[in-house]
Coordinates of C-alpha atoms in Angstrom, one line a residue:
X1 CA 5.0 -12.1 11.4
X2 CA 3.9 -8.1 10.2
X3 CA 1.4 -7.5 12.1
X4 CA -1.2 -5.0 10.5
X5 CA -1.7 -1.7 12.9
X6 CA -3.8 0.9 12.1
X7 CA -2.6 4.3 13.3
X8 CA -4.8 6.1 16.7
X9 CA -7.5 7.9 13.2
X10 CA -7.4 5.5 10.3
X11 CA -10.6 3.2 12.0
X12 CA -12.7 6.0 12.8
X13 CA -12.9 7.2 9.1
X14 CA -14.9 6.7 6.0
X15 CA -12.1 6.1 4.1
X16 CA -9.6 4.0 4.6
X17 CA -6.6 6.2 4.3
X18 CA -6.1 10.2 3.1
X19 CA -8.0 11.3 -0.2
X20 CA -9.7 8.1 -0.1
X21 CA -10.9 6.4 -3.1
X22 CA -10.2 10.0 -5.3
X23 CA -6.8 9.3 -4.6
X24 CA -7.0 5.6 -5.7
X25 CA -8.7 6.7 -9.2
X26 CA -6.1 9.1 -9.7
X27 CA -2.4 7.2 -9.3
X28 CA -4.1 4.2 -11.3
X29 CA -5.4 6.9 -14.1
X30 CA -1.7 8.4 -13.9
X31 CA 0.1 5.2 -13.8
X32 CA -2.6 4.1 -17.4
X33 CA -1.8 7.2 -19.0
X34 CA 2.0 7.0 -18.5
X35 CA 2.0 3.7 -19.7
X36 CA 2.6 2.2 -17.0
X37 CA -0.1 -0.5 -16.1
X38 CA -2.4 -1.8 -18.7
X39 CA -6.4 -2.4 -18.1
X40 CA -7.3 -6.0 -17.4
X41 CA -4.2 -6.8 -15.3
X42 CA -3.3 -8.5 -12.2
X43 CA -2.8 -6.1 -9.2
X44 CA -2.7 -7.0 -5.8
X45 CA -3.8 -4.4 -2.7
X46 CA -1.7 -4.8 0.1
X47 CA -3.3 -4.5 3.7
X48 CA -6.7 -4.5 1.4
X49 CA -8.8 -3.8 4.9
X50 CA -12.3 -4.3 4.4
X51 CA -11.5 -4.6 0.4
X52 CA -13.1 -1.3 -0.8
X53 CA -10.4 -0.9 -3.2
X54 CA -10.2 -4.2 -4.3
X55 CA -14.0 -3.8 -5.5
X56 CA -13.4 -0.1 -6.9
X57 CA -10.1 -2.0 -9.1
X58 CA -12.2 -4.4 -10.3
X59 CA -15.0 -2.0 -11.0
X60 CA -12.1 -0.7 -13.1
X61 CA -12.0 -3.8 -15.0
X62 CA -7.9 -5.2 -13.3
X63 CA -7.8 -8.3 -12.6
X64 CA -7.8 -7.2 -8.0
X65 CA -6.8 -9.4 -5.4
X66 CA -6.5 -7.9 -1.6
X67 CA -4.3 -9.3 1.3
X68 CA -4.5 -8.3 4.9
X69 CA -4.6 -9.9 8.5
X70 CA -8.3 -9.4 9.1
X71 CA -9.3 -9.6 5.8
X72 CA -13.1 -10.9 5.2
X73 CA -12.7 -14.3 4.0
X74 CA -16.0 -14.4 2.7
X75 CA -15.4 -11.8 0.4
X76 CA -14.0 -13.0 -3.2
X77 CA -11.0 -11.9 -3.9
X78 CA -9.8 -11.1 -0.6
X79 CA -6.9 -13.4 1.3
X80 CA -6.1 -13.3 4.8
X81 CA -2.2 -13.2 5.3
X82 CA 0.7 -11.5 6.2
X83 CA 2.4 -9.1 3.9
X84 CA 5.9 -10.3 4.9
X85 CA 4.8 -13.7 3.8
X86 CA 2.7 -13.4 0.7
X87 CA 1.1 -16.7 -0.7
X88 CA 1.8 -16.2 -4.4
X89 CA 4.1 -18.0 -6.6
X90 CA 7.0 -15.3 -8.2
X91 CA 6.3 -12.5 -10.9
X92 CA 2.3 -13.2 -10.5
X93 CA 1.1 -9.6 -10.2
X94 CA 2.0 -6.8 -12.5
X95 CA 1.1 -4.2 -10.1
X96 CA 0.8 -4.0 -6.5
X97 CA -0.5 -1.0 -4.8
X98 CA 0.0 0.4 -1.4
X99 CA -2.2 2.7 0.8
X100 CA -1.0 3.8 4.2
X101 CA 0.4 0.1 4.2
X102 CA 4.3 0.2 4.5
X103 CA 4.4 3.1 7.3
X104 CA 2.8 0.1 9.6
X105 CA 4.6 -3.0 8.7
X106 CA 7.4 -1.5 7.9
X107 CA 10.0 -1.7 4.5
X108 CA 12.6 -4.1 5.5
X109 CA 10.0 -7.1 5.8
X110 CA 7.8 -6.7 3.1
X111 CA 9.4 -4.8 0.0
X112 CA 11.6 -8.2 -0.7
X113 CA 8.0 -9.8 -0.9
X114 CA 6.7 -7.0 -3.0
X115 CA 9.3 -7.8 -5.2
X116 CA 9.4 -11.1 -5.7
X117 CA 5.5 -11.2 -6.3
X118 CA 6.4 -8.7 -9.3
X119 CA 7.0 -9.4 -12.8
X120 CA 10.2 -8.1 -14.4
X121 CA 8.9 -4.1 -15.4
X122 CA 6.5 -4.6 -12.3
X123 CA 5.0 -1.4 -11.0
X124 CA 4.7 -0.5 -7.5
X125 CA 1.9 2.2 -6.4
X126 CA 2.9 3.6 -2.8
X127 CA 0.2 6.1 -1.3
X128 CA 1.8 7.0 2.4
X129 CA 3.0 9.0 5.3
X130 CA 6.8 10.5 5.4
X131 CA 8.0 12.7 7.9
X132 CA 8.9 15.9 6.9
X133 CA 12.1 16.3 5.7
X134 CA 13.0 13.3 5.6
X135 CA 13.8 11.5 2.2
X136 CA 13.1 7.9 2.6
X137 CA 16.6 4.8 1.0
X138 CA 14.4 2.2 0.1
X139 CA 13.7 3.0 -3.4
X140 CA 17.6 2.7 -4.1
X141 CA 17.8 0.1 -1.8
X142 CA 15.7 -2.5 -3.5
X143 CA 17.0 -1.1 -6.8
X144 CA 13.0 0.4 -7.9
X145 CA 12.9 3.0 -11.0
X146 CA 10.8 6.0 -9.7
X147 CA 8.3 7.0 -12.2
X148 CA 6.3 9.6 -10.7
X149 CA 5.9 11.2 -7.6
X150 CA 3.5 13.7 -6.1
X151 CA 2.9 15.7 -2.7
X152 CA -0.7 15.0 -1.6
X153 CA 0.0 16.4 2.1
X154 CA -3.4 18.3 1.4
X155 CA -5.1 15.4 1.7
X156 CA -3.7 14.0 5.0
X157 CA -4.5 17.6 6.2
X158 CA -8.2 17.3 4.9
X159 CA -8.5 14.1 6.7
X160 CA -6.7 15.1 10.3
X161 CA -9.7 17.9 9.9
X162 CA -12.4 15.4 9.5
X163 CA -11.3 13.4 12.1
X164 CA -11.1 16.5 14.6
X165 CA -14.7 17.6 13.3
X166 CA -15.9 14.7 14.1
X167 CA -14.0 13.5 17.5
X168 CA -14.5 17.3 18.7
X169 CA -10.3 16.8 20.1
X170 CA -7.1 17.3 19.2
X171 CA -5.7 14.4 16.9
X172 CA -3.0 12.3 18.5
X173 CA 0.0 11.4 17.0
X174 CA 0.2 8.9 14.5
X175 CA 2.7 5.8 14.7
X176 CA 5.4 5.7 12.0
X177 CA 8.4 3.6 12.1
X178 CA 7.3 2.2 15.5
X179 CA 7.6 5.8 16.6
X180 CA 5.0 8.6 17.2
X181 CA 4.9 11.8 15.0
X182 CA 2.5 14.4 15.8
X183 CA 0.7 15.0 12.3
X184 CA 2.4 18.5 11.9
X185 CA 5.5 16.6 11.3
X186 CA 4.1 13.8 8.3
X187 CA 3.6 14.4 4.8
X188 CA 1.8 12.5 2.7
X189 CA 2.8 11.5 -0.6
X190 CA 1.8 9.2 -3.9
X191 CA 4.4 7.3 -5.9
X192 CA 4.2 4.8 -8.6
X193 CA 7.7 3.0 -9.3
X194 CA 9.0 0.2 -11.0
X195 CA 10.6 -2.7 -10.4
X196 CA 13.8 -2.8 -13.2
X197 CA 14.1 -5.6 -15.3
X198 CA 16.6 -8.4 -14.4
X199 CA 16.4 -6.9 -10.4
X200 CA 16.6 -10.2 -7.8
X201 CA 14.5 -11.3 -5.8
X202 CA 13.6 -14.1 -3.0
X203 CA 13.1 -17.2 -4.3
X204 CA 12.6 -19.1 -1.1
X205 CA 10.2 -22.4 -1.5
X206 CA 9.5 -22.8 1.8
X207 CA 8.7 -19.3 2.5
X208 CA 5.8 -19.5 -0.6
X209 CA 5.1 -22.4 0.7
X210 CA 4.3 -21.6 4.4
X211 CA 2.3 -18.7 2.7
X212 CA -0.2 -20.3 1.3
X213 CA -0.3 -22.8 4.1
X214 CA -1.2 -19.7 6.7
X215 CA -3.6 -18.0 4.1
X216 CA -5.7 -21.1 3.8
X217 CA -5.4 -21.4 0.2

C-alpha cells in the first residue's frame, strides 16, 4: 500500500501545497482555455487531504471527487483509499489532478492507476516538486502527451518563506523520492498532460475490486 506522507512543512500551512488554491484556479483555467477539459466533468483529486480543492472544483461547477488515506469520510465526495489502488471502474474520470501528490507516493505505483481510471484523451494535471536539474522519464514512460508546462518555483519559494516567518527557523529538507533535498535544490513546477488515445492500461478485476472493498464503497 502508498502510504500518504506529507513532507517536514506541508501540515503546518494554510494551504495545502505551494501557491495554494491561486495555483489550482489557474492550471484548470489553462487546461479550459486550451481545450483541454470541459466544465461539468468528472475529475478526481488525488491525495485530496482535507478536500479543499475538491469543494473549490465543484464551486467550479466539475463533477470533483477526492481520494486520500485520511480523507474525512463524512465529507461528500471524498473517499478514503490508496492511490495505488483506486476504487473506480476503467476510463471513469476525464481528468485527474495532482498537487504535491506523486513526489510522496511515488510514480511507479500510482501512474498505472492514473491511467487506467482515465478515459482515452484523459488529462492529467501534475502540480509538484523536481529537483533541480533533473528532468523527470515518466511522462515517456507511460506514453502521456505533454500539453503545457510551466516553472512555478516562485511559489515553493513564497511558501518555504511563510513557513520560516512563521516557525522563526530554518526549513528542513523536504522528502522526495524517499530521499531528503534541502529546498535550495527542488523546483516546483505545473503540468497538464494527456493520456493518448488507444495507450494500455491495467485491467486487473481483482485489483478494482479489492479497491472498492478497502474504500468502503
Amino acid at each position: 500500500m502508498t502510504e500518504f506522507k506529507e513532507n517536514d512543512i506541508w501540515a503546518d500551512q494554510a494551504a495545502s501545497h505551494p501557491g495554494g488554491k491561486m495555483l489550482t484556479k489557474r492550471i484548470i483555467q489553462k487546461a479550459l482555455q486550451g481545450g483541454w477539459l470541459a466544465n461539468h466533468c468528472r475529475l478526481l483529486d488525488l491525495g485530496c487531504g482535507s478536500g479543499e480543492t475538491v469543494r473549490l472544483l465543484r464551486g467550479m461547477d466539475f463533477n470533483a471527487e477526492g481520494i486520500d488515506l485520511r480523507a474525512d469520510l463524512n465529507q461528500a465526495h471524498l473517499v478514503r483509499g490508496d492511490a495505488s489502488l483506486l476504487p473506480w471502474e476503467a476510463e471513469s474520470f476525464q481528468g485527474v489532478l495532482a498537487e504535491c501528490t506523486l513526489s510522496v507516493t511515488g510514480t511507479e505505483q500510482v501512474l498505472p492507476e492514473v491511467l487506467r481510471i482515465l478515459e482515452p484523451g484523459g488529462i492529467f494535471l501534475v502540480s509538484d516538486l523536481f529537483e533541480l536539474g533533473c528532468r523527470p522519464s515518466w511522462p515517456e514512460k507511460y506514453d502521456l502527451e505533454l500539453l503545457y508546462l510551466e516553472n512555478a518555483t516562485p511559489c515553493l519559494r513564497n511558501y518555504i518563506s511563510e513557513w520560516i516567518w512563521k516557525q522563526e527557523r530554518a526549513c528542513p529538507p523536504l522528502c522526495l523520492g524517499g530521499r531528503r533535498i534541502s529546498p535550495d535544490d527542488l523546483t516546483y513546477y505545473y503540468a497538464i498532460l494527456r493520456k493518448r488515445k488507444g495507450a494500455g492500461y491495467f485491467n486487473g478485476t481483482q485489483r478494482i475490486s479489492d479497491g472498492v472493498r478497502n474504500a468502503g464503497l
